[in-house]
Amino acid sequence: MKLATLKNGSRDGRLVVVSRDLKRAVEAPTGLPTLLHAVENWAAAAPRLQAVYQALNEGGGVGAFDFDTRRAAAPLPRAPQWCDGSAFLNHGELMQKAFNLEPLPDIETIPLMYQGGSDDMLGPHDDIRLPDEAHGIDFEGEFGVIVGDVPLGCTAPFATSRILLLVQINDVSLRAFGPREMRTGFGFFQAKPSSSFAPVAVTPDEIGAAWRDARVCLDLGIEYNGRWFGDPNGSEMNFGFDRLISHAAATRRLSAGTIIGSGTVSNAGDKKGSACIAERRAIESIAAGAARTPFMKFGDRVRMEARCDGQPVFGAIDQRIVQAERPQ
Amino acid sequence: MKLATLKNGSRDGRLVVVSRDLKRAVEAPTGLPTLLHAVENWAAAAPRLQAVYQALNEGGGVGAFDFDTRRAAAPLPRAPQWCDGSAFLNHGELMQKAFNLEPLPDIETIPLMYQGGSDDMLGPHDDIRLPDEAHGIDFEGEFGVIVGDVPLGCTAPFATSRILLLVQINDVSLRAFGPREMRTGFGFFQAKPSSSFAPVAVTPDEIGAAWRDARVCLDLGIEYNGRWFGDPNGSEMNFGFDRLISHAAATRRLSAGTIIGSGTVSNAGDKKGSACIAERRAIESIAAGAARTPFMKFGDRVRMEARCDGQPVFGAIDQRIVQAERPQ
């Protein structure tokens, strides 16, 4: 099943069911106004949405219309929570080598995770409005999951059953703030403006065997200003989403609609490129003593898309960096 | 004006207007179901709520009933965002001395702030369910503000105009996770389970001259298991809420309903006690080489209340620590 949220002037948008090929859509049935409402009431909502999805794929669907990703918001424009892991240790090792960071002793046993802001998620083609190119503007290609209610102390095996939907994310990052914010111990804040989402959230069955060990085992294709930047695969995640959810719920319950991110998708070796500029710069630094690739400028574009057996899954993120208006 | 949220089985509860003395309440008018809805539409909502508030204080209010804080949820049980500062540098200096932390060079010019979870805020008398006493369970008494929509790049003077309501908070903390999570650079996560809120959110005019320089200049009385623990005053905040909001909005806009916290209220000198156990332990360590006061045990209670000229303001937080049920 594939779901999206269309902008309609309200903060949470309007839930629509999208056909498997992403070409057609239809409004979710009465009583299911938003995706948040649906994930909060999943047991009742899912069969109703599934019936609409099936009809749509069979060429039916009363009131169906062409699906225009330009009208799409993030699947959850305002999520109850955004917890972003850093579950590809290859990425962390590269950053550590390049910046001579002290290795964390328990990095292979305890997932890294930060609490992100979730009040203002961007749609796939929304401009990313930022105040200053000097802030080291970067993209980060990630996969993520949307969960139902998760009890405190949830184990990894049980956590898998709480995964309702998969999503694809651009976790926009401002690298100039990172080192200082990490040094304070309080973690990322100004370094993490709003994240962006591919238009469609999908149930795990939509990617078949590529949903494996609670990982999205798809290549995430990244194009920067129209040129290949990387296509790392989600299979090399050192902690699956089950482990990330269990980590997040160790000391508190998680409300339905919480989004858990994988962190930058990153593969060992030199064939798959990178899903963020910072990682490419780290590789350049390690190889040649200095980074060559600059961070993003206003007007730059990034495109991110994962396909499954050549078919679209989440649709594409394709967006520009633009200068924010002068503040008040 | 004083507002509260009563539990009604829904995730966001039901907005009520509360009399100045906290004795009576009345449901908010039709079309204003929740506090989140009201802060999102404040220009239209505030005059309607103010009219109800005035009638209630004059002994009227159609459908008024006794206000029972046992039925109160947090004012925003599910807030779009929770950004917690650490704006009392006295607290930070004590922690730094006690734990031999490296001083941060720009601590007096850039506010410290972490992103907290905001999907599951607790009411004033809700039990705090936690898995293990060994996690170093602590309370933190704080003041906070609820803002309307804040534009990216908002300056401190403009930020003051975006402050709609004041709140009083118990930022529950698990000290055993803090040092490791700070060392990772990713910041607090498992160290920060759900926070709790006093029952009533108030407009700044309700505390008169005690709302000064964007600070809540009231004593925050803390009782731990029925004994005085501290009553530090909010006036010694090194950064006002205006500065904290401006910091939070430096690289992104903030959605209406975002809550900004002061961090543990803390005063210089030895007369005012502390608003958290960790600070008292730091003082003990500095004075005698070792901490004497243990962290909280299951069954322990904490009570927090700020009064203004002897009158109630937010009502009291008064809650127990209890062991969470066995996880699934």
mmCIF file of N, CA, C and O in Angstrom, chain B residues 173-205:
data_model
loop_
_atom_site.group_PDB
_atom_site.id
_atom_site.type_symbol
_atom_site.label_atom_id
_atom_site.label_comp_id
_atom_site.label_asym_id
_atom_site.label_seq_id
_atom_site.Cartn_x
_atom_site.Cartn_y
_atom_site.Cartn_z
ATOM 1 N N SER B 173 14.981 13.457 34.213
ATOM 2 C CA SER B 173 16.272 13.114 33.603
ATOM 3 C C SER B 173 16.845 11.840 34.207
ATOM 4 O O SER B 173 16.664 11.576 35.389
ATOM 5 N N LEU B 174 17.505 11.062 33.374
ATOM 6 C CA LEU B 174 18.157 9.826 33.808
ATOM 7 C C LEU B 174 19.661 10.038 33.697
ATOM 8 O O LEU B 174 20.244 9.997 32.611
ATOM 9 N N ARG B 175 20.275 10.291 34.871
ATOM 10 C CA ARG B 175 21.659 10.777 34.874
ATOM 11 C C ARG B 175 22.663 9.729 34.431
ATOM 12 O O ARG B 175 23.755 10.072 34.000
ATOM 13 N N ALA B 176 22.299 8.447 34.545
ATOM 14 C CA ALA B 176 23.269 7.405 34.173
ATOM 15 C C ALA B 176 23.581 7.433 32.680
ATOM 16 O O ALA B 176 24.655 7.013 32.257
ATOM 17 N N PHE B 177 22.633 7.937 31.865
ATOM 18 C CA PHE B 177 22.864 7.969 30.413
ATOM 19 C C PHE B 177 23.586 9.246 29.963
ATOM 20 O O PHE B 177 24.137 9.291 28.857
ATOM 21 N N GLY B 178 23.516 10.281 30.796
ATOM 22 C CA GLY B 178 23.979 11.598 30.372
ATOM 23 C C GLY B 178 25.426 11.636 29.894
ATOM 24 O O GLY B 178 25.699 12.058 28.764
ATOM 25 N N PRO B 179 26.384 11.196 30.724
ATOM 26 C CA PRO B 179 27.792 11.350 30.319
ATOM 27 C C PRO B 179 28.117 10.657 28.999
ATOM 28 O O PRO B 179 28.765 11.243 28.132
ATOM 29 N N ARG B 180 27.633 9.404 28.818
ATOM 30 C CA ARG B 180 27.932 8.730 27.556
ATOM 31 C C ARG B 180 27.267 9.447 26.382
ATOM 32 O O ARG B 180 27.878 9.655 25.336
ATOM 33 N N GLU B 181 25.997 9.834 26.558
ATOM 34 C CA GLU B 181 25.294 10.484 25.447
ATOM 35 C C GLU B 181 25.924 11.833 25.105
ATOM 36 O O GLU B 181 25.963 12.232 23.935
ATOM 37 N N MET B 182 26.446 12.528 26.105
ATOM 38 C CA MET B 182 27.142 13.784 25.818
ATOM 39 C C MET B 182 28.445 13.500 25.063
ATOM 40 O O MET B 182 28.816 14.220 24.141
ATOM 41 N N ARG B 183 29.129 12.435 25.454
ATOM 42 C CA ARG B 183 30.421 12.107 24.818
ATOM 43 C C ARG B 183 30.236 11.747 23.343
ATOM 44 O O ARG B 183 31.112 12.017 22.521
ATOM 45 N N THR B 184 29.119 11.138 22.990
ATOM 46 C CA THR B 184 28.914 10.785 21.582
ATOM 47 C C THR B 184 28.762 12.024 20.700
ATOM 48 O O THR B 184 28.930 11.939 19.488
ATOM 49 N N GLY B 185 28.420 13.156 21.321
ATOM 50 C CA GLY B 185 28.182 14.363 20.540
ATOM 51 C C GLY B 185 26.768 14.441 19.983
ATOM 52 O O GLY B 185 26.353 15.485 19.491
ATOM 53 N N PHE B 186 26.010 13.337 20.054
ATOM 54 C CA PHE B 186 24.640 13.309 19.532
ATOM 55 C C PHE B 186 23.641 13.850 20.557
ATOM 56 O O PHE B 186 22.476 14.047 20.236
ATOM 57 N N GLY B 187 24.091 14.043 21.797
ATOM 58 C CA GLY B 187 23.252 14.680 22.806
ATOM 59 C C GLY B 187 22.316 13.712 23.518
ATOM 60 O O GLY B 187 22.305 12.507 23.266
ATOM 61 N N PHE B 188 21.515 14.277 24.410
ATOM 62 C CA PHE B 188 20.636 13.495 25.280
ATOM 63 C C PHE B 188 19.575 12.756 24.483
ATOM 64 O O PHE B 188 18.939 13.332 23.602
ATOM 65 N N PHE B 189 19.345 11.513 24.796
ATOM 66 C CA PHE B 189 18.233 10.784 24.193
ATOM 67 C C PHE B 189 17.588 9.891 25.255
ATOM 68 O O PHE B 189 16.544 10.221 25.793
ATOM 69 N N GLN B 190 18.227 8.771 25.578
ATOM 70 C CA GLN B 190 17.675 7.919 26.642
ATOM 71 C C GLN B 190 17.704 8.649 27.984
ATOM 72 O O GLN B 190 16.933 8.323 28.890
ATOM 73 N N ALA B 191 18.558 9.651 28.111
ATOM 74 C CA ALA B 191 18.658 10.439 29.348
ATOM 75 C C ALA B 191 17.434 11.311 29.587
ATOM 76 O O ALA B 191 17.276 11.856 30.676
ATOM 77 N N LYS B 192 16.583 11.467 28.567
ATOM 78 C CA LYS B 192 15.467 12.398 28.696
ATOM 79 C C LYS B 192 14.140 11.736 28.355
ATOM 80 O O LYS B 192 13.642 11.850 27.231
ATOM 81 N N PRO B 193 13.544 11.032 29.320
ATOM 82 C CA PRO B 193 12.179 10.522 29.107
ATOM 83 C C PRO B 193 11.186 11.691 29.123
ATOM 84 O O PRO B 193 11.596 12.846 29.195
ATOM 85 N N SER B 194 9.917 11.381 29.051
ATOM 86 C CA SER B 194 8.882 12.418 28.973
ATOM 87 C C SER B 194 8.977 13.421 30.117
ATOM 88 O O SER B 194 9.214 13.045 31.260
ATOM 89 N N SER B 195 8.749 14.684 29.824
ATOM 90 C CA SER B 195 8.673 15.740 30.834
ATOM 91 C C SER B 195 7.237 15.878 31.337
ATOM 92 O O SER B 195 6.293 15.436 30.689
ATOM 93 N N SER B 196 7.105 16.490 32.522
ATOM 94 C CA SER B 196 5.783 16.715 33.124
ATOM 95 C C SER B 196 5.536 18.215 33.260
ATOM 96 O O SER B 196 6.476 18.993 33.372
ATOM 97 N N PHE B 197 4.252 18.573 33.288
ATOM 98 C CA PHE B 197 3.885 19.992 33.317
ATOM 99 C C PHE B 197 2.896 20.291 34.431
ATOM 100 O O PHE B 197 1.991 19.491 34.707
ATOM 101 N N ALA B 198 3.033 21.457 35.057
ATOM 102 C CA ALA B 198 2.006 21.960 35.972
ATOM 103 C C ALA B 198 0.709 22.119 35.182
ATOM 104 O O ALA B 198 0.734 22.285 33.964
ATOM 105 N N PRO B 199 -0.445 22.066 35.874
ATOM 106 C CA PRO B 199 -1.713 21.954 35.151
ATOM 107 C C PRO B 199 -2.083 23.156 34.294
ATOM 108 O O PRO B 199 -2.807 22.998 33.308
ATOM 109 N N VAL B 200 -1.598 24.336 34.645
ATOM 110 C CA VAL B 200 -2.140 25.542 34.018
ATOM 111 C C VAL B 200 -1.054 26.313 33.264
ATOM 112 O O VAL B 200 0.047 26.513 33.782
ATOM 113 N N ALA B 201 -1.366 26.707 32.039
ATOM 114 C CA ALA B 201 -0.526 27.629 31.273
ATOM 115 C C ALA B 201 -1.142 29.012 31.396
ATOM 116 O O ALA B 201 -2.371 29.146 31.353
ATOM 117 N N VAL B 202 -0.297 30.036 31.565
ATOM 118 C CA VAL B 202 -0.832 31.379 31.830
ATOM 119 C C VAL B 202 -0.236 32.392 30.864
ATOM 120 O O VAL B 202 0.920 32.260 30.445
ATOM 121 N N THR B 203 -1.020 33.401 30.530
ATOM 122 C CA THR B 203 -0.462 34.496 29.732
ATOM 123 C C THR B 203 0.490 35.303 30.626
ATOM 124 O O THR B 203 0.310 35.353 31.853
ATOM 125 N N PRO B 204 1.512 35.925 30.027
ATOM 126 C CA PRO B 204 2.531 36.614 30.841
ATOM 127 C C PRO B 204 1.955 37.671 31.785
ATOM 128 O O PRO B 204 2.494 37.868 32.893
ATOM 129 N N ASP B 205 0.866 38.353 31.406
ATOM 130 C CA ASP B 205 0.300 39.390 32.277
ATOM 131 C C ASP B 205 -0.156 38.842 33.623
ATOM 132 O O ASP B 205 -0.291 39.604 34.586
#
